[in-house]
Every structure is written in C-alpha cells, then in structure tokens.
C-alpha cells in the first residue's frame, strides 16, 4: 500500500501524504517512501519544484503512534523503534533543506510534530484558513525533535519558540502568518487553486538560482561576512556561466530592460 504518492503536475513534483485515516501521521514505511519521493524529485530534471501536501483535510500529524512497540515488551524494543524512526525522519528533513529545488509546504489542516518540522524546513509555506500548527511532543512525553532546535527560533524568534514549545500552544492559520511560519493564508475553497498557481510559478523559475539562494540562507547566518560574500561571488560566477543568464540578458538588452521577469506570485 502506498502511504505517499508522487504526482508530476505543471513541472512540479507533488508529494502527497496519503494516510488520511490517521491525519497523515506517517508509519516508518511511509517515511521511507517520502524519502524515496524526495530523491526522485531531486534526480528528475523535469521537476523544477517540490510540493508537500496531505490529503483528507490534514497536512501531517507526525509519526504514527500505533507503531510504537508495547511498553510491556521492555524499553529496549521501544528505544530501538525510536532510534530507527528518528534516523529516517532526519534523512527526510535534511533532504528538504538540502535539495537543490524549492520546496513548498501546502498546509491544509494540522501540521503537528514532524509535520510542523517539515513545514519549518520548507522554503515557503502557504496554508488554508483551517490550518493548525503545533509541536505536540511534550503531550506524549517526548523531547522536541524534527529540526525544531535548528529551525523554530530562527523563524519565529527565541521567545515565541519557547512559548510554542513549552506551553504546547497551537497556532491557527492567522497566528502562523503573524509569527512567520506561513507566507500566505487562503480560504479553504480557493486553497487548491492557489497551490497549483504557486507550484507552477516555482517550477518555471530558474531552479539553479533558487538552489543557490536556498543554500546560502541556510548556511549564511553561521558564516562571517567575509566568507558569506566570497560564497556569493562564487555563485555569481556560476550563474554567469549558465545558459539561462545568457538568454535572460539578451532579452533584457533587446527591449531596453522592459522584458517580463520570471516571478513567483504569492497572491
């Protein structure tokens, strides 16, 4: 049974979490399928952007609690389960950050635990007005995971990250927008059409330049200014050698700078 589907539409790889009966809380097999889908998107030159989305009115509720071995069987089996599951989830989250293509999280419904982690690791997040974002780990007695020690405070700020984690606060869509987790909020009735529009724009944009910006932002905050600017110059020189630059410059010069720009619209 497929727990994760990869669909190709409009130049984008649409990765769909397909366990709606569990609010798309992924099993171990589902997480491995997700990693396979991300790797397939990275390897396919026809895919210019990646969209993460859930079906059935939920984004992703993290990992599937029903797979945890019974405590009566001993803590060793439980610990082994979490050790293996964490490895697969971390590979997924690392791939979202490092994949050389823009990743859009389209959040409709709950993004909890590792679902929240995937949204935080994505490059853009758009959500419907029924979206909800929550940490959830402390509710079941677990320490926070899913890159939140890397991503959450960087996105929402230190105090808000502490509040969200320690109080287990759930953010609605408008709060997520205000806190910087979401880029846009759309009414549920028009959400799917907006996601299609943004995904198409992302896929049509110059992927190699998007990848450079993405890598630079993730690493740049840890670099001294001298190293950051040297990295930027290296990217400029790579982009100058790319055929996209040659075509874009010719178009620009041919009409006196009035040529239409490739633009990703977040209407």
mmCIF file of N, CA, C and O in Angstrom, residues 21-66:
data_model
loop_
_atom_site.group_PDB
_atom_site.id
_atom_site.type_symbol
_atom_site.label_atom_id
_atom_site.label_comp_id
_atom_site.label_asym_id
_atom_site.label_seq_id
_atom_site.Cartn_x
_atom_site.Cartn_y
_atom_site.Cartn_z
ATOM 1 N N UNK A 21 -6.736 8.503 7.184
ATOM 2 C CA UNK A 21 -7.384 7.872 8.331
ATOM 3 C C UNK A 21 -6.612 8.111 9.627
ATOM 4 O O UNK A 21 -7.153 7.955 10.728
ATOM 5 N N UNK A 22 -5.349 8.507 9.509
ATOM 6 C CA UNK A 22 -4.511 8.792 10.671
ATOM 7 C C UNK A 22 -4.024 10.235 10.660
ATOM 8 O O UNK A 22 -2.971 10.539 11.222
ATOM 9 N N UNK A 23 -4.781 11.140 10.018
ATOM 10 C CA UNK A 23 -4.380 12.549 9.865
ATOM 11 C C UNK A 23 -2.995 12.639 9.226
ATOM 12 O O UNK A 23 -2.227 13.555 9.503
ATOM 13 N N UNK A 24 -2.688 11.656 8.371
ATOM 14 C CA UNK A 24 -1.411 11.578 7.660
ATOM 15 C C UNK A 24 -0.211 11.486 8.603
ATOM 16 O O UNK A 24 0.887 11.930 8.266
ATOM 17 N N UNK A 25 -0.420 10.893 9.772
ATOM 18 C CA UNK A 25 0.701 10.521 10.634
ATOM 19 C C UNK A 25 1.383 9.325 9.984
ATOM 20 O O UNK A 25 0.784 8.259 9.847
ATOM 21 N N UNK A 26 2.625 9.493 9.571
ATOM 22 C CA UNK A 26 3.276 8.504 8.721
ATOM 23 C C UNK A 26 3.867 7.347 9.517
ATOM 24 O O UNK A 26 4.503 7.548 10.557
ATOM 25 N N UNK A 27 3.685 6.162 9.003
ATOM 26 C CA UNK A 27 4.361 4.983 9.525
ATOM 27 C C UNK A 27 5.833 5.024 9.103
ATOM 28 O O UNK A 27 6.241 5.845 8.281
ATOM 29 N N UNK A 28 6.620 4.104 9.656
ATOM 30 C CA UNK A 28 8.011 4.011 9.242
ATOM 31 C C UNK A 28 8.142 3.779 7.750
ATOM 32 O O UNK A 28 8.981 4.382 7.079
ATOM 33 N N UNK A 29 7.287 2.914 7.202
ATOM 34 C CA UNK A 29 7.308 2.664 5.761
ATOM 35 C C UNK A 29 6.948 3.927 4.991
ATOM 36 O O UNK A 29 7.516 4.210 3.926
ATOM 37 N N UNK A 30 6.008 4.716 5.518
ATOM 38 C CA UNK A 30 5.634 5.957 4.865
ATOM 39 C C UNK A 30 6.764 6.963 4.834
ATOM 40 O O UNK A 30 6.949 7.680 3.838
ATOM 41 N N UNK A 31 7.531 7.034 5.907
ATOM 42 C CA UNK A 31 8.670 7.960 5.941
ATOM 43 C C UNK A 31 9.709 7.549 4.904
ATOM 44 O O UNK A 31 10.297 8.398 4.223
ATOM 45 N N UNK A 32 9.942 6.253 4.759
ATOM 46 C CA UNK A 32 10.898 5.789 3.748
ATOM 47 C C UNK A 32 10.388 6.091 2.336
ATOM 48 O O UNK A 32 11.172 6.470 1.451
ATOM 49 N N UNK A 33 9.080 5.945 2.120
ATOM 50 C CA UNK A 33 8.513 6.309 0.822
ATOM 51 C C UNK A 33 8.663 7.800 0.557
ATOM 52 O O UNK A 33 8.906 8.223 -0.583
ATOM 53 N N UNK A 34 8.507 8.601 1.592
ATOM 54 C CA UNK A 34 8.687 10.048 1.453
ATOM 55 C C UNK A 34 10.115 10.384 1.046
ATOM 56 O O UNK A 34 10.337 11.223 0.157
ATOM 57 N N UNK A 35 11.083 9.738 1.669
ATOM 58 C CA UNK A 35 12.472 9.975 1.299
ATOM 59 C C UNK A 35 12.723 9.565 -0.152
ATOM 60 O O UNK A 35 13.396 10.283 -0.905
ATOM 61 N N UNK A 36 12.174 8.424 -0.561
ATOM 62 C CA UNK A 36 12.317 7.987 -1.949
ATOM 63 C C UNK A 36 11.725 9.022 -2.910
ATOM 64 O O UNK A 36 12.296 9.310 -3.963
ATOM 65 N N UNK A 37 10.568 9.574 -2.557
ATOM 66 C CA UNK A 37 9.925 10.567 -3.417
ATOM 67 C C UNK A 37 10.763 11.833 -3.530
ATOM 68 O O UNK A 37 10.899 12.417 -4.613
ATOM 69 N N UNK A 38 11.336 12.269 -2.424
ATOM 70 C CA UNK A 38 12.204 13.451 -2.461
ATOM 71 C C UNK A 38 13.436 13.198 -3.330
ATOM 72 O O UNK A 38 13.832 14.061 -4.131
ATOM 73 N N UNK A 39 14.024 12.024 -3.190
ATOM 74 C CA UNK A 39 15.191 11.699 -4.012
ATOM 75 C C UNK A 39 14.821 11.625 -5.488
ATOM 76 O O UNK A 39 15.608 12.042 -6.362
ATOM 77 N N UNK A 40 13.638 11.113 -5.788
ATOM 78 C CA UNK A 40 13.184 11.051 -7.172
ATOM 79 C C UNK A 40 12.962 12.453 -7.744
ATOM 80 O O UNK A 40 13.317 12.727 -8.893
ATOM 81 N N UNK A 41 12.405 13.337 -6.941
ATOM 82 C CA UNK A 41 12.227 14.732 -7.376
ATOM 83 C C UNK A 41 13.570 15.400 -7.641
ATOM 84 O O UNK A 41 13.729 16.140 -8.617
ATOM 85 N N UNK A 42 14.541 15.124 -6.789
ATOM 86 C CA UNK A 42 15.857 15.737 -6.962
ATOM 87 C C UNK A 42 16.521 15.248 -8.240
ATOM 88 O O UNK A 42 17.186 16.024 -8.945
ATOM 89 N N UNK A 43 16.331 13.978 -8.578
ATOM 90 C CA UNK A 43 17.021 13.393 -9.727
ATOM 91 C C UNK A 43 16.338 13.708 -11.057
ATOM 92 O O UNK A 43 16.977 13.586 -12.106
ATOM 93 N N UNK A 44 15.091 14.127 -11.031
ATOM 94 C CA UNK A 44 14.331 14.326 -12.268
ATOM 95 C C UNK A 44 14.515 15.752 -12.785
ATOM 96 O O UNK A 44 14.034 16.702 -12.160
ATOM 97 N N UNK A 45 15.175 15.944 -13.930
ATOM 98 C CA UNK A 45 15.404 17.299 -14.436
ATOM 99 C C UNK A 45 14.125 17.995 -14.903
ATOM 100 O O UNK A 45 14.119 19.209 -15.081
ATOM 101 N N UNK A 46 13.059 17.236 -15.089
ATOM 102 C CA UNK A 46 11.780 17.825 -15.497
ATOM 103 C C UNK A 46 11.004 18.416 -14.321
ATOM 104 O O UNK A 46 10.005 19.105 -14.519
ATOM 105 N N UNK A 47 11.443 18.130 -13.110
ATOM 106 C CA UNK A 47 10.790 18.667 -11.911
ATOM 107 C C UNK A 47 11.546 19.901 -11.457
ATOM 108 O O UNK A 47 12.727 19.833 -11.112
ATOM 109 N N UNK A 48 10.875 21.042 -11.450
ATOM 110 C CA UNK A 48 11.514 22.299 -11.070
ATOM 111 C C UNK A 48 11.198 22.759 -9.670
ATOM 112 O O UNK A 48 11.804 23.711 -9.168
ATOM 113 N N UNK A 49 10.246 22.119 -9.007
ATOM 114 C CA UNK A 49 9.873 22.479 -7.642
ATOM 115 C C UNK A 49 9.182 21.287 -6.998
ATOM 116 O O UNK A 49 8.691 20.387 -7.683
ATOM 117 N N UNK A 50 9.157 21.281 -5.666
ATOM 118 C CA UNK A 50 8.559 20.190 -4.901
ATOM 119 C C UNK A 50 7.461 20.774 -4.019
ATOM 120 O O UNK A 50 7.645 21.822 -3.387
ATOM 121 N N UNK A 51 6.321 20.106 -3.998
ATOM 122 C CA UNK A 51 5.210 20.495 -3.124
ATOM 123 C C UNK A 51 4.938 19.355 -2.156
ATOM 124 O O UNK A 51 4.827 18.195 -2.561
ATOM 125 N N UNK A 52 4.837 19.674 -0.875
ATOM 126 C CA UNK A 52 4.449 18.711 0.152
ATOM 127 C C UNK A 52 3.011 19.008 0.548
ATOM 128 O O UNK A 52 2.687 20.148 0.906
ATOM 129 N N UNK A 53 2.154 18.014 0.495
ATOM 130 C CA UNK A 53 0.744 18.237 0.818
ATOM 131 C C UNK A 53 0.120 16.954 1.355
ATOM 132 O O UNK A 53 0.611 15.855 1.093
ATOM 133 N N UNK A 54 -0.945 17.110 2.122
ATOM 134 C CA UNK A 54 -1.653 15.961 2.663
ATOM 135 C C UNK A 54 -3.052 15.870 2.092
ATOM 136 O O UNK A 54 -3.609 16.869 1.644
ATOM 137 N N UNK A 55 -3.613 14.699 2.112
ATOM 138 C CA UNK A 55 -4.988 14.548 1.637
ATOM 139 C C UNK A 55 -5.915 14.302 2.812
ATOM 140 O O UNK A 55 -5.496 13.902 3.900
ATOM 141 N N UNK A 56 -7.181 14.591 2.597
ATOM 142 C CA UNK A 56 -8.183 14.288 3.611
ATOM 143 C C UNK A 56 -8.316 15.319 4.705
ATOM 144 O O UNK A 56 -8.779 14.998 5.811
ATOM 145 N N UNK A 57 -7.890 16.572 4.454
ATOM 146 C CA UNK A 57 -8.099 17.622 5.448
ATOM 147 C C UNK A 57 -7.051 17.701 6.530
ATOM 148 O O UNK A 57 -7.285 18.320 7.586
ATOM 149 N N UNK A 58 -5.888 17.092 6.322
ATOM 150 C CA UNK A 58 -4.769 17.212 7.260
ATOM 151 C C UNK A 58 -3.479 17.302 6.449
ATOM 152 O O UNK A 58 -3.393 16.748 5.351
ATOM 153 N N UNK A 59 -2.494 17.980 6.998
ATOM 154 C CA UNK A 59 -1.169 18.019 6.367
ATOM 155 C C UNK A 59 -0.395 16.787 6.809
ATOM 156 O O UNK A 59 -0.275 15.809 6.087
ATOM 157 N N UNK A 60 0.105 16.790 8.038
ATOM 158 C CA UNK A 60 0.806 15.617 8.573
ATOM 159 C C UNK A 60 0.859 15.747 10.086
ATOM 160 O O UNK A 60 1.302 16.777 10.609
ATOM 161 N N UNK A 61 0.408 14.710 10.775
ATOM 162 C CA UNK A 61 0.397 14.703 12.235
ATOM 163 C C UNK A 61 1.644 14.037 12.814
ATOM 164 O O UNK A 61 1.609 13.540 13.943
ATOM 165 N N UNK A 62 2.739 14.018 12.052
ATOM 166 C CA UNK A 62 3.988 13.482 12.573
ATOM 167 C C UNK A 62 4.116 11.989 12.361
ATOM 168 O O UNK A 62 3.771 11.469 11.307
ATOM 169 N N UNK A 63 4.631 11.294 13.369
ATOM 170 C CA UNK A 63 4.815 9.855 13.224
ATOM 171 C C UNK A 63 3.613 9.114 13.804
ATOM 172 O O UNK A 63 2.861 9.643 14.622
ATOM 173 N N UNK A 64 3.443 7.885 13.371
ATOM 174 C CA UNK A 64 2.261 7.108 13.727
ATOM 175 C C UNK A 64 2.478 6.403 15.071
ATOM 176 O O UNK A 64 3.304 5.498 15.189
ATOM 177 N N UNK A 65 1.725 6.829 16.079
ATOM 178 C CA UNK A 65 1.895 6.294 17.430
ATOM 179 C C UNK A 65 1.570 4.810 17.531
ATOM 180 O O UNK A 65 2.075 4.119 18.408
ATOM 181 N N UNK A 66 0.735 4.323 16.625
ATOM 182 C CA UNK A 66 0.309 2.924 16.705
ATOM 183 C C UNK A 66 1.449 1.952 16.421
ATOM 184 O O UNK A 66 1.317 0.751 16.687
#
